[in-house]
PDB file of C-alpha atoms and ligand atoms in Angstrom:
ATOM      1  CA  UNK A   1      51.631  -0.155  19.253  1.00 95.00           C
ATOM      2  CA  UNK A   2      51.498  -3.984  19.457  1.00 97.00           C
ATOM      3  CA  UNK A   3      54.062  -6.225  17.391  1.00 97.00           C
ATOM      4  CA  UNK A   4      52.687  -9.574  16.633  1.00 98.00           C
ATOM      5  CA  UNK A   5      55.957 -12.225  15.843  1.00 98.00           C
ATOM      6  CA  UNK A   6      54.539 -15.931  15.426  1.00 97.00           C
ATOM      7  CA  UNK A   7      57.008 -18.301  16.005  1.00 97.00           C
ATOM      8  CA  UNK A   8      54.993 -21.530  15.069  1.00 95.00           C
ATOM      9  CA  UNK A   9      52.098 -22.011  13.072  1.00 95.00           C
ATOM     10  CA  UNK A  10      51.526 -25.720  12.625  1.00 93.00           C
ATOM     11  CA  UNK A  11      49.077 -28.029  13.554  1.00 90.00           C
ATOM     12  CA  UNK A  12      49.268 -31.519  15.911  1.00 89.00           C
ATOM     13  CA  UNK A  13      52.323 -32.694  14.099  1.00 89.00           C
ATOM     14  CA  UNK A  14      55.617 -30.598  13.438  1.00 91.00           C
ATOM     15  CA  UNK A  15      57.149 -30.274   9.680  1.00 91.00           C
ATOM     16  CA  UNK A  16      60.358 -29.170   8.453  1.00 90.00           C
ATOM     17  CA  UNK A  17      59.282 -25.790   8.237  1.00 91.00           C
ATOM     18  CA  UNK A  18      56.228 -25.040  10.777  1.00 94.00           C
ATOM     19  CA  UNK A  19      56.800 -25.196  14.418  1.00 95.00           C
ATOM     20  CA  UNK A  20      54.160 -26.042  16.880  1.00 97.00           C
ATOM     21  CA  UNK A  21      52.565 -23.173  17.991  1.00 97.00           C
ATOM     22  CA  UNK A  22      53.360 -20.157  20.286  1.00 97.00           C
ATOM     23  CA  UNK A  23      52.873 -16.230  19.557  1.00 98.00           C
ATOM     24  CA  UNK A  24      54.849 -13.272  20.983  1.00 98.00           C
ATOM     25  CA  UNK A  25      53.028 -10.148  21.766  1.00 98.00           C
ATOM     26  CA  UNK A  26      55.091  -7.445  22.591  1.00 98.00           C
ATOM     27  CA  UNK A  27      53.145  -3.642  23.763  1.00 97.00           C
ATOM     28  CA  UNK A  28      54.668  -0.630  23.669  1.00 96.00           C
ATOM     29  CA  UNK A  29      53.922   2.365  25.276  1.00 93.00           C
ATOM     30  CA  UNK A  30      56.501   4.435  27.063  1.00 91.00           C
ATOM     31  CA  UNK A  31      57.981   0.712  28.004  1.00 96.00           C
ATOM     32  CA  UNK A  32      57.579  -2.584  26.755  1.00 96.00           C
ATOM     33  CA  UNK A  33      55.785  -5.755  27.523  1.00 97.00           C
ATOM     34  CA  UNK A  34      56.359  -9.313  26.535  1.00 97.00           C
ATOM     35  CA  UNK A  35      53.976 -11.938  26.376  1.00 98.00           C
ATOM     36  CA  UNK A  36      53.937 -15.638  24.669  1.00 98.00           C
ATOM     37  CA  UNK A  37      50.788 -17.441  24.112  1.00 98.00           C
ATOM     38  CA  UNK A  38      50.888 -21.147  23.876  1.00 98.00           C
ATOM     39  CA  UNK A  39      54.877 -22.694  24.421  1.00 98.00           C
ATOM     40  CA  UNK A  40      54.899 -25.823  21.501  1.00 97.00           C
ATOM     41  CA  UNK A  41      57.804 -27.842  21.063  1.00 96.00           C
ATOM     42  CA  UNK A  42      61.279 -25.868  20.252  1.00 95.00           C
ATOM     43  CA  UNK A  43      59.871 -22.671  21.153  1.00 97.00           C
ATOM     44  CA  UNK A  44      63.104 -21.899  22.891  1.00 97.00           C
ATOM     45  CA  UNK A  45      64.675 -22.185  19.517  1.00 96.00           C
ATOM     46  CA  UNK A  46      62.753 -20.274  17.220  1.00 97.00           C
ATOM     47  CA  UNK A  47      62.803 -17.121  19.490  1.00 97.00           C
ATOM     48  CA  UNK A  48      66.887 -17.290  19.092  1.00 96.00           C
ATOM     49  CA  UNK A  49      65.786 -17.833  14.644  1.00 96.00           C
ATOM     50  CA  UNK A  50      63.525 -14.735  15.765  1.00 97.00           C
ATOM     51  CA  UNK A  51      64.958 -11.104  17.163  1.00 95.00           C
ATOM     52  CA  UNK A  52      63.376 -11.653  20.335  1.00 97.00           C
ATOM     53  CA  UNK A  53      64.745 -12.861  23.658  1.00 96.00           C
ATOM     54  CA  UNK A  54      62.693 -15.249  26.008  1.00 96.00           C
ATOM     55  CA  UNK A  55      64.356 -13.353  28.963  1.00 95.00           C
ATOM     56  CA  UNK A  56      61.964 -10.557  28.409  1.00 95.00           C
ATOM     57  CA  UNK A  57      58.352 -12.688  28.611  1.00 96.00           C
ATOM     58  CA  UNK A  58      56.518 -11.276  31.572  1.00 93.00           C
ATOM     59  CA  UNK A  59      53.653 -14.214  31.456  1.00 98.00           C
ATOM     60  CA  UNK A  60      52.887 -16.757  29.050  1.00 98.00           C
ATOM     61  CA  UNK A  61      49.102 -17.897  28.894  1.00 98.00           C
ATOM     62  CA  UNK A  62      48.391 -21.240  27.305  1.00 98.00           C
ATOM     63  CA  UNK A  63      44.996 -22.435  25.957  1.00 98.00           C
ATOM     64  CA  UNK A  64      45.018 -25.942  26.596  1.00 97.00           C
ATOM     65  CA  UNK A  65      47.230 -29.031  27.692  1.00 97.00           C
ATOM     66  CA  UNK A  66      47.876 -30.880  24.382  1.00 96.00           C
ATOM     67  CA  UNK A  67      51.880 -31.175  24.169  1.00 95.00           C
ATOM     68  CA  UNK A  68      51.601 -29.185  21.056  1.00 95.00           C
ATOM     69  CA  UNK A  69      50.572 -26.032  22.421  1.00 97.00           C
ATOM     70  CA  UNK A  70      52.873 -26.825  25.826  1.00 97.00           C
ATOM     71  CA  UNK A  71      55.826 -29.292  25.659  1.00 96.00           C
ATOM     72  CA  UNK A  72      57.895 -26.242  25.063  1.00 97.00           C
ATOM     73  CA  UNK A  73      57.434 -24.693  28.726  1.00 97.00           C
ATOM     74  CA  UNK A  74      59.350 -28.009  30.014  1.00 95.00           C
ATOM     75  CA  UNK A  75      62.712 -26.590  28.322  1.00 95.00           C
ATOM     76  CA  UNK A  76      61.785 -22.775  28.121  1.00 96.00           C
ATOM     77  CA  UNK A  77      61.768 -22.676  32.163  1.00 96.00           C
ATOM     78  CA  UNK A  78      65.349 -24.726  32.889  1.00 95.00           C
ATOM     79  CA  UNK A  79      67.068 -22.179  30.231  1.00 95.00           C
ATOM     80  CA  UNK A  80      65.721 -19.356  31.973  1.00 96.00           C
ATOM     81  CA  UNK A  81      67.228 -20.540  35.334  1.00 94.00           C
ATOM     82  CA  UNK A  82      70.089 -21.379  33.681  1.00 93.00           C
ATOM     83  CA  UNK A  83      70.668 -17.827  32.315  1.00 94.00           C
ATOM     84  CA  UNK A  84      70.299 -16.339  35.774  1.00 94.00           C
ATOM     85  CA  UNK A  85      66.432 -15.528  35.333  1.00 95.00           C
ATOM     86  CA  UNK A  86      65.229 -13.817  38.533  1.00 95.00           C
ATOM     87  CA  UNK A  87      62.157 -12.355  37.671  1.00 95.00           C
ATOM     88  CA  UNK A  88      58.987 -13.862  38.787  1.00 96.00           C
ATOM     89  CA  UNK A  89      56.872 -15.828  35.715  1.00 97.00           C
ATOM     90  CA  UNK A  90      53.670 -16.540  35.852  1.00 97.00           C
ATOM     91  CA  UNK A  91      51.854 -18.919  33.375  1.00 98.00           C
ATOM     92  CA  UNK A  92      47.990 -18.186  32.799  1.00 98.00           C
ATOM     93  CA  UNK A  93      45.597 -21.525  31.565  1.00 98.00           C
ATOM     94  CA  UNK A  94      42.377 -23.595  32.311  1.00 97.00           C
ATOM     95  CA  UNK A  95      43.883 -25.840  34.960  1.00 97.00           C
ATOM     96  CA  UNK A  96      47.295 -24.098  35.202  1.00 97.00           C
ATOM     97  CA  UNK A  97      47.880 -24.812  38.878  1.00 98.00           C
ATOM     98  CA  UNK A  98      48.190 -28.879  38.155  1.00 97.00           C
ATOM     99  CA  UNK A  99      49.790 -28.856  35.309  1.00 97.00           C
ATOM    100  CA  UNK A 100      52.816 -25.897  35.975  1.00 97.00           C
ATOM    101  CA  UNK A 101      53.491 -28.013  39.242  1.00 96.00           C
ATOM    102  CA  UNK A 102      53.415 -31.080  37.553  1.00 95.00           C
ATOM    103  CA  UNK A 103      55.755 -29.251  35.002  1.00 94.00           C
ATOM    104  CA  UNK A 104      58.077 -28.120  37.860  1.00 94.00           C
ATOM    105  CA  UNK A 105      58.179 -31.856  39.135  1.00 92.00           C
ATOM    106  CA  UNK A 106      59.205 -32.985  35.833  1.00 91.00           C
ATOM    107  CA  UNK A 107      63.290 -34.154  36.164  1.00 88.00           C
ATOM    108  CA  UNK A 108      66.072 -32.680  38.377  1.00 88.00           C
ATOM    109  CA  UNK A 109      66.271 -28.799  38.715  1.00 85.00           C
ATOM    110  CA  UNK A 110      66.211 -26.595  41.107  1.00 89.00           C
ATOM    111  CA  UNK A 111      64.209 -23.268  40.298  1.00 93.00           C
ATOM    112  CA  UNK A 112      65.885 -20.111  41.135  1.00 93.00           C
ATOM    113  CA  UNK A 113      62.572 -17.918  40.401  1.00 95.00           C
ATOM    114  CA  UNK A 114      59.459 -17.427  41.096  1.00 96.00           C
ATOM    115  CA  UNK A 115      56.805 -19.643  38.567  1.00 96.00           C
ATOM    116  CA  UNK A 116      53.321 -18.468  39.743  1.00 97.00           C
ATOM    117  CA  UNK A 117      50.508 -20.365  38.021  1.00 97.00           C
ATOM    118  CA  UNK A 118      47.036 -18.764  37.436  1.00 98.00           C
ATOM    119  CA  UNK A 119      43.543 -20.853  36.557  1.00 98.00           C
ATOM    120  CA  UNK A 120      41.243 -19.439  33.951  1.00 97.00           C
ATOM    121  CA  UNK A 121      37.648 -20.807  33.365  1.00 97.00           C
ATOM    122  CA  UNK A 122      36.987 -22.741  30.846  1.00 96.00           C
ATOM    123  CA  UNK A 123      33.358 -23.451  31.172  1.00 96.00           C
ATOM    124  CA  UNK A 124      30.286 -21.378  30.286  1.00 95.00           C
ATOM    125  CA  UNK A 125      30.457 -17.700  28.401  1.00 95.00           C
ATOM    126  CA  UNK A 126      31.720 -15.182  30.313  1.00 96.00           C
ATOM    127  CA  UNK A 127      34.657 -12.712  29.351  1.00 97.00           C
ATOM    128  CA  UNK A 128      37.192 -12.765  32.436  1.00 97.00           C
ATOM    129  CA  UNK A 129      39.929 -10.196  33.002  1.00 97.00           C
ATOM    130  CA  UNK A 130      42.724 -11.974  33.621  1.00 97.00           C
ATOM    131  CA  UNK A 131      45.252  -9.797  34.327  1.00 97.00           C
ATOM    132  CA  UNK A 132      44.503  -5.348  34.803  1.00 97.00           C
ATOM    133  CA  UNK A 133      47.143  -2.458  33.991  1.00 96.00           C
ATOM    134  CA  UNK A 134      46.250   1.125  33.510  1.00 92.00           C
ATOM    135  CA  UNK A 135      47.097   0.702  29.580  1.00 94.00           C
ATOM    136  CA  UNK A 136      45.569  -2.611  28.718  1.00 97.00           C
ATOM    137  CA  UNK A 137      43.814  -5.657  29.998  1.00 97.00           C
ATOM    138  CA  UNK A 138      44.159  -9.595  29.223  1.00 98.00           C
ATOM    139  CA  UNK A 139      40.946 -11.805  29.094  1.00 98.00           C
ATOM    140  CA  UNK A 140      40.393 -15.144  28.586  1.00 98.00           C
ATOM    141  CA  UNK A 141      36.808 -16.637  27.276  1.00 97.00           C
ATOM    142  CA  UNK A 142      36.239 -20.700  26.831  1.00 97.00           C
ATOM    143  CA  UNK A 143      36.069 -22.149  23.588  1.00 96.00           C
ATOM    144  CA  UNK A 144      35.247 -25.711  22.085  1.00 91.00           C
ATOM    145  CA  UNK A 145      37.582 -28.045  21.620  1.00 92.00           C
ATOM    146  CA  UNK A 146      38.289 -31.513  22.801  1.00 89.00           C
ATOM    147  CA  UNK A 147      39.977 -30.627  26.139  1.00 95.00           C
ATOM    148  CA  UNK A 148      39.478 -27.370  28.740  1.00 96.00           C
ATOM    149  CA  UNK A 149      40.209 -24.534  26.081  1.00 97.00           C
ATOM    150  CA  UNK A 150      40.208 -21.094  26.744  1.00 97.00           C
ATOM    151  CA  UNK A 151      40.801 -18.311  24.121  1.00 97.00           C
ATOM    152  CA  UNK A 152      42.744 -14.715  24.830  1.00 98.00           C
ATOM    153  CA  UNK A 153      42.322 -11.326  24.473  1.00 98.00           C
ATOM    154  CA  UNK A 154      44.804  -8.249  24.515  1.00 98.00           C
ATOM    155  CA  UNK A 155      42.815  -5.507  25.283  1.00 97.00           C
ATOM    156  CA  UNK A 156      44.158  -2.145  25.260  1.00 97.00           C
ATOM    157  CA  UNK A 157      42.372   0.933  27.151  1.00 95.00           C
ATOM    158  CA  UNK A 158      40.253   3.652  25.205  1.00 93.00           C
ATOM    159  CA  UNK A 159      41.873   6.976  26.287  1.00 89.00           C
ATOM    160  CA  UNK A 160      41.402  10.858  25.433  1.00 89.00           C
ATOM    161  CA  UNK A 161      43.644  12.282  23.450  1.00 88.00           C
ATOM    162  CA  UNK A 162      43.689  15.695  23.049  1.00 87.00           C
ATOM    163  CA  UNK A 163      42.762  17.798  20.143  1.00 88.00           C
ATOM    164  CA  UNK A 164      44.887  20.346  19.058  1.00 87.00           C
ATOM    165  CA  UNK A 165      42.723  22.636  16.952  1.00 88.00           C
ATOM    166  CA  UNK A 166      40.290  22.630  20.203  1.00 87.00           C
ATOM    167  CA  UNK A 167      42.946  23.869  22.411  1.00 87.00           C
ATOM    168  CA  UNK A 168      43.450  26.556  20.336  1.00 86.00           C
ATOM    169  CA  UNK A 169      39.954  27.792  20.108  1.00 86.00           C
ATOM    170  CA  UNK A 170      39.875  27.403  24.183  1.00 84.00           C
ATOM    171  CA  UNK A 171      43.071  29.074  24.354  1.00 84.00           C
ATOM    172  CA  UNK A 172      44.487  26.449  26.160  1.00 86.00           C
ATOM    173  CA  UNK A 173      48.870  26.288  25.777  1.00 85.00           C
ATOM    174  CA  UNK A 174      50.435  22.669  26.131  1.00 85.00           C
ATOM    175  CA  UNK A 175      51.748  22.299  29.580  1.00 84.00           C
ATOM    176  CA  UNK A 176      51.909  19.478  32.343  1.00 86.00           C
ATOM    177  CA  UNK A 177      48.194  20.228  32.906  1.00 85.00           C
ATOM    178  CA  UNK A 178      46.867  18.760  29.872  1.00 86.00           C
ATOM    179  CA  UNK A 179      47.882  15.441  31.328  1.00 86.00           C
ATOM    180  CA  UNK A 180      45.520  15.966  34.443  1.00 87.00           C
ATOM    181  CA  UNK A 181      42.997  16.971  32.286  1.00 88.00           C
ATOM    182  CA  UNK A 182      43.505  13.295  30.570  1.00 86.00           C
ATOM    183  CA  UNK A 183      43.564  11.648  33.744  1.00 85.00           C
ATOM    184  CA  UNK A 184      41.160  13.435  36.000  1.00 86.00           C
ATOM    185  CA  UNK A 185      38.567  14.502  33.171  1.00 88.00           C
ATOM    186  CA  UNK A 186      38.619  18.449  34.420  1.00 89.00           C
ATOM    187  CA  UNK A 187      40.815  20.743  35.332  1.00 88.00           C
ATOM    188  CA  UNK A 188      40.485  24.656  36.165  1.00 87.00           C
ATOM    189  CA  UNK A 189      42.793  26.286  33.121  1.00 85.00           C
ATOM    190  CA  UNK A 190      42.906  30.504  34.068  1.00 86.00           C
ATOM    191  CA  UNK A 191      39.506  30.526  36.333  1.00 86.00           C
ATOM    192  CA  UNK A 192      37.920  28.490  33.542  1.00 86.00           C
ATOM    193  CA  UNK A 193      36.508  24.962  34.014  1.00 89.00           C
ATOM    194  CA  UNK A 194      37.855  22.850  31.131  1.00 89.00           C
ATOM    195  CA  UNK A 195      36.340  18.997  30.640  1.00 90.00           C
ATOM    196  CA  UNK A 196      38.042  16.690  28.871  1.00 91.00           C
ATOM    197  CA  UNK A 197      35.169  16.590  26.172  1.00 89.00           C
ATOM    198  CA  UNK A 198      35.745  20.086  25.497  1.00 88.00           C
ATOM    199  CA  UNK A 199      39.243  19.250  23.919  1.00 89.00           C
ATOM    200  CA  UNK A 200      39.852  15.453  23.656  1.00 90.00           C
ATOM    201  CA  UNK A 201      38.620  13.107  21.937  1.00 91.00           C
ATOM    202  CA  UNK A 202      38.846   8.971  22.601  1.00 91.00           C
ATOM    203  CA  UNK A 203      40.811   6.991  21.027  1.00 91.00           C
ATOM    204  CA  UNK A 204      39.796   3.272  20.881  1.00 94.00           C
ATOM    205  CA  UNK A 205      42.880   1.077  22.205  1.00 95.00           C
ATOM    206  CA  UNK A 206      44.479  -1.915  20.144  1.00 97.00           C
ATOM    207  CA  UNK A 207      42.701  -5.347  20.225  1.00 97.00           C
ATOM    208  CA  UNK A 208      44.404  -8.863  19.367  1.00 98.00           C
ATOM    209  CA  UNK A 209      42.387 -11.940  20.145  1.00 98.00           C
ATOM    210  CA  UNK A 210      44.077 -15.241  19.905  1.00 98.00           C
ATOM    211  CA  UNK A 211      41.270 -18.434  19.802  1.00 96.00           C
ATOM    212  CA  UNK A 212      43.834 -21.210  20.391  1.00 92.00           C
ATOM    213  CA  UNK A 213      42.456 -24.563  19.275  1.00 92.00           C
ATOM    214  CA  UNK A 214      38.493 -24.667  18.208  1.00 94.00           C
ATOM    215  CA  UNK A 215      36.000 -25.685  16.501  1.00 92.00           C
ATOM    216  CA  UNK A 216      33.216 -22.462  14.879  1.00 91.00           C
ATOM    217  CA  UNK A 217      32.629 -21.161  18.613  1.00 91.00           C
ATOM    218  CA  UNK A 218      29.939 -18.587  19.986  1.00 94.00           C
ATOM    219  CA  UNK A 219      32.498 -16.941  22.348  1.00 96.00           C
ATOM    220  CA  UNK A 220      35.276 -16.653  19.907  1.00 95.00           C
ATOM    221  CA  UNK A 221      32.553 -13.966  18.420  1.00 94.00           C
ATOM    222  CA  UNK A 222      31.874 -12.467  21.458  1.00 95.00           C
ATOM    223  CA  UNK A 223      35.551 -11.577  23.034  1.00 97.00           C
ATOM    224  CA  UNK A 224      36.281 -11.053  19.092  1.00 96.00           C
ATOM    225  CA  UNK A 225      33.652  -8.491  17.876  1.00 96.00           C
ATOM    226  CA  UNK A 226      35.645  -5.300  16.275  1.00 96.00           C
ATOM    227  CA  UNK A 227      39.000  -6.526  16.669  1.00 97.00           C
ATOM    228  CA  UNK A 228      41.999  -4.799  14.762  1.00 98.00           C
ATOM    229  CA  UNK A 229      43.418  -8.900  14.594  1.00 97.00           C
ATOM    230  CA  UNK A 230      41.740 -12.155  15.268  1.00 97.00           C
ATOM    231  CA  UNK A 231      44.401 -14.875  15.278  1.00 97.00           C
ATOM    232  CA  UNK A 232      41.918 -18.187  14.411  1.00 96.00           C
ATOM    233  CA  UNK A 233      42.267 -21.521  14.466  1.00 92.00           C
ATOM    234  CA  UNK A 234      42.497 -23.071  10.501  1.00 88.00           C
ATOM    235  CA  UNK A 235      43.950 -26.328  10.533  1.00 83.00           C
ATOM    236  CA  UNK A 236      41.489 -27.528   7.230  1.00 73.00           C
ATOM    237  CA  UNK A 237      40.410 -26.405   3.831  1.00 73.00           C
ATOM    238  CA  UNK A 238      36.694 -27.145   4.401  1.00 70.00           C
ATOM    239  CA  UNK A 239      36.793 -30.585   2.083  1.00 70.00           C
ATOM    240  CA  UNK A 240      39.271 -32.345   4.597  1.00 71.00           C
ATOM    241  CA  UNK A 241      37.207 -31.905   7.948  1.00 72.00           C
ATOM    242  CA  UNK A 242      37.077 -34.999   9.433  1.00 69.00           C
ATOM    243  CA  UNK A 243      36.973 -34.471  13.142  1.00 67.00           C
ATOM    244  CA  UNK A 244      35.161 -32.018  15.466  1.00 77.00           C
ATOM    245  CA  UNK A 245      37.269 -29.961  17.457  1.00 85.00           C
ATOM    246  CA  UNK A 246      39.210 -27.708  14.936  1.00 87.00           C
ATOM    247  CA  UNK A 247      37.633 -24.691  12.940  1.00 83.00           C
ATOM    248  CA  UNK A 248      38.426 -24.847   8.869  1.00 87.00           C
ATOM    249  CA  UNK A 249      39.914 -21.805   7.022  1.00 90.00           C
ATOM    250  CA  UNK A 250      35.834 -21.137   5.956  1.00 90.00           C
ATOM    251  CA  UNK A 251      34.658 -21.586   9.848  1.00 91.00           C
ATOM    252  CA  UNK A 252      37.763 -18.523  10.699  1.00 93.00           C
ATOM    253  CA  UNK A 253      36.670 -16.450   7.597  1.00 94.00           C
ATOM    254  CA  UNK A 254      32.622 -16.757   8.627  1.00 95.00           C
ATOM    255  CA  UNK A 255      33.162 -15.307  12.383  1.00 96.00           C
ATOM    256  CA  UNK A 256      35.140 -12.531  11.302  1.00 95.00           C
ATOM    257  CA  UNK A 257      33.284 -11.630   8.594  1.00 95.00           C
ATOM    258  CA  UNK A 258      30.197 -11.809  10.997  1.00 96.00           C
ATOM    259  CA  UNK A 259      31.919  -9.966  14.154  1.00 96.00           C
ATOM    260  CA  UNK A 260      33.493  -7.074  12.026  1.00 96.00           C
ATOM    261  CA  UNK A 261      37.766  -8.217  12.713  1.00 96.00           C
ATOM    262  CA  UNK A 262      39.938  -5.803  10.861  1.00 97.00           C
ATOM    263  CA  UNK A 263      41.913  -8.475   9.991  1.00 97.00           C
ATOM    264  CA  UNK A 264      42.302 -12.299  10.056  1.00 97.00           C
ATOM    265  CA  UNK A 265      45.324 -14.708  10.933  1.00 97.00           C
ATOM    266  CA  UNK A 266      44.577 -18.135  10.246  1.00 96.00           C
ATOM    267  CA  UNK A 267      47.169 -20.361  12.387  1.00 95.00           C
ATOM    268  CA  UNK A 268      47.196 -24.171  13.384  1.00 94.00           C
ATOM    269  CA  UNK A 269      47.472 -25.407  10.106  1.00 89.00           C
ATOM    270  CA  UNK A 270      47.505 -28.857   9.055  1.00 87.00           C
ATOM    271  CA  UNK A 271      51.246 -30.248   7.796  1.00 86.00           C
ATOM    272  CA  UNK A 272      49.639 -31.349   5.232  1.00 82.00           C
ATOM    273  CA  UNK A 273      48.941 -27.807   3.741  1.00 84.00           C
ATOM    274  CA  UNK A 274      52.026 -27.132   1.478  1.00 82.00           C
ATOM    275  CA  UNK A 275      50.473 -24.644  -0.847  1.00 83.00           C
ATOM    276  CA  UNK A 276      49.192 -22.019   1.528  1.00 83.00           C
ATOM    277  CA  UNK A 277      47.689 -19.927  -1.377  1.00 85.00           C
ATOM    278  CA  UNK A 278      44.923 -22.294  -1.507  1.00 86.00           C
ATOM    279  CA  UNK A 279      43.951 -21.529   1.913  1.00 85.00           C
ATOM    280  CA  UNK A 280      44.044 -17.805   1.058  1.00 86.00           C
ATOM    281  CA  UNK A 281      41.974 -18.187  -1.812  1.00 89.00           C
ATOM    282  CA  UNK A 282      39.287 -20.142   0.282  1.00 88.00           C
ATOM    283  CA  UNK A 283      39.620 -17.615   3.633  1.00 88.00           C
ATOM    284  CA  UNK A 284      39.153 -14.314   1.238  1.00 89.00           C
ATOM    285  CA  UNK A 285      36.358 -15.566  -0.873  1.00 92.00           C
ATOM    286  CA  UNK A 286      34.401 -14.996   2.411  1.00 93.00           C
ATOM    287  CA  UNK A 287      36.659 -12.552   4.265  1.00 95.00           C
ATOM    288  CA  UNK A 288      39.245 -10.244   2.186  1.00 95.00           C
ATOM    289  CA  UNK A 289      41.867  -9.188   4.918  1.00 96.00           C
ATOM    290  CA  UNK A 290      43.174 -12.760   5.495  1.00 94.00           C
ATOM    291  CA  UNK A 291      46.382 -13.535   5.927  1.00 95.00           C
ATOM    292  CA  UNK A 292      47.885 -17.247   6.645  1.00 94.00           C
ATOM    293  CA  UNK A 293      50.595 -17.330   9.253  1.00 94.00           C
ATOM    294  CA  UNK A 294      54.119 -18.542   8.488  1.00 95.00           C
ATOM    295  CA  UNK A 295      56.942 -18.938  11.507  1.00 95.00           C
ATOM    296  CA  UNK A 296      58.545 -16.006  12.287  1.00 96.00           C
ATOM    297  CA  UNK A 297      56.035 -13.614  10.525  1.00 97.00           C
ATOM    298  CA  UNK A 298      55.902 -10.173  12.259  1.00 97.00           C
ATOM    299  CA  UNK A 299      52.771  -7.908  12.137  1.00 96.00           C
ATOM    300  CA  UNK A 300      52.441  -4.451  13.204  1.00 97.00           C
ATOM    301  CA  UNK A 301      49.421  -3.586  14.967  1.00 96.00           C
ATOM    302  CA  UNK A 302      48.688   0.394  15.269  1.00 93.00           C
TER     303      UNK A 302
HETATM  304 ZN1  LIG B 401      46.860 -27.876  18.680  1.00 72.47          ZN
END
């Protein structure tokens, strides 16, 4: 299961009520995993508004160096050495190496954990696994904005599950070796050979793509196509685009419609955007399962 809590959904400039973006993506299997994508300005503030603790991010993965989608790092990292953080942190983005050590530079601290820094590319169209678990994977793709942009993927891992009307007809009991069956694809079950076909079945794992900012991008489709959520870029309503390197609500609607999403977040949007319900209307005459992010809005993802 993957829990979705956005903490700010604005564009360029702040209001009273949006934050500048950054998304929390927590995993859960028998443990849990924390993640924040992009670190905007008073991140540190909404996650204490929000019932999550920035203690627990493993790795935070930013999309690009505009101060919207990173001032809040700056702050984020002194609290956590001032509350005694020990665990290593390590911040994924095109470029990551300069600017997390120009980051560290920034003022008078001294860091009392680990802050690894990890480049992505952010040229051409390949899909690159960032980061590798046995449960999920983390990829990064470039997009096409004004700067080195990169979007994200969460990627969980097809697995077998196993079907319980087939173990009955193969007379199989439950037992510690159904879970060698899962990992190792056969096992021998009373002098029988038993595959994992036989009595399993695969179960497609979660995926959550996040575009940061773009403008209607080719690889957002491709690292997108049959995602359970694509988080897009939608800082306009199609009549105010005046510059290049944002997508509009109709630009987020098209791709998913065209790369078969489950559902659509539309984030990044413009201050200037106080009746959201417009921007619904506009997103679901092309796309139905639209939904326009507000801080601190949680989604379930099963
Ligand atoms: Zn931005």
């Amino acid at each position: 299961m993957i829990n979705i809590t956005f903490l700010g959904t604005v564009s360029g400039i702040p209001s009273l009520n949006r934050n500048h973006p950054a998304i929390v993506l927590e995993y859960f299997s028998n443990y849990r995993d924390v993640f924040l994508f992009d670190c905007g300005e008073g991140t540190q503030k909404q996650f204490m508004k929000s019932d999550l603790s920035f203690m627990d991010i493993e790795k935070i993965f930013i999309t690009h160096w505009h101060a919207d989608h990173f001032a809040g790092l700056i702050p984020l990292i002194q609290t956590m050495n001032l509350e005694k953080r020990q665990k290593p942190l390590t911040i994924y983005g095109p470029e990551a190496e300069r600017f997390v050590s120009d980051i560290l530079d920034l003022g008078y601290f001294g860091l009392r954990f680990p802050v690894k820094a990890v480049n992505v590319p952010f040229e051409g169209n390949e899909i690159t696994t960032i980061y590798e678990t046995d449960d999920y994977e983390i990829q990064s793709i470039p997009v096409l904005h004004s700067v080195p942009t990169v979007a994200f993927c969460f990627k969980e891992k097809d697995r077998w599950n196993i079907d319980e009307k087939k173990l009955a007809e193969f007379n199989i009991k439950k037992g510690p070796w159904l879970k060698k069956l899962k990992k190792e694809g056969e096992i021998e079950y009373k002098g029988k050979k038993i595959k994992i076909k036989d009595v399993g079945y695969v179960k497609k794992g979660l995926k959550v793509v996040y575009t940061g900012d773009t403008k209607p991008c080719e690889n957002v489709g491709k690292i997108s196509k049959d995602a359970d959520v694509l988080i897009h870029d939608a800082t306009f309503l199609e009549e105010d685009v005046s510059e290049k390197a944002h997508a509009s609500v109709k630009d987020a609607a098209k791709i998913a419609k065209k790369v078969n999403v489950k559902q659509l977040i539309l984030t990044h949007i413009s201050r200037r955007y106080t009746n959201l319900d417009e921007l619904e209307k506009e997103a679901k005459e092309i796309f139905k399962n639209t939904i326009i992010a507000k801080d601190l809005m949680k989604i379930k993802v099963k």
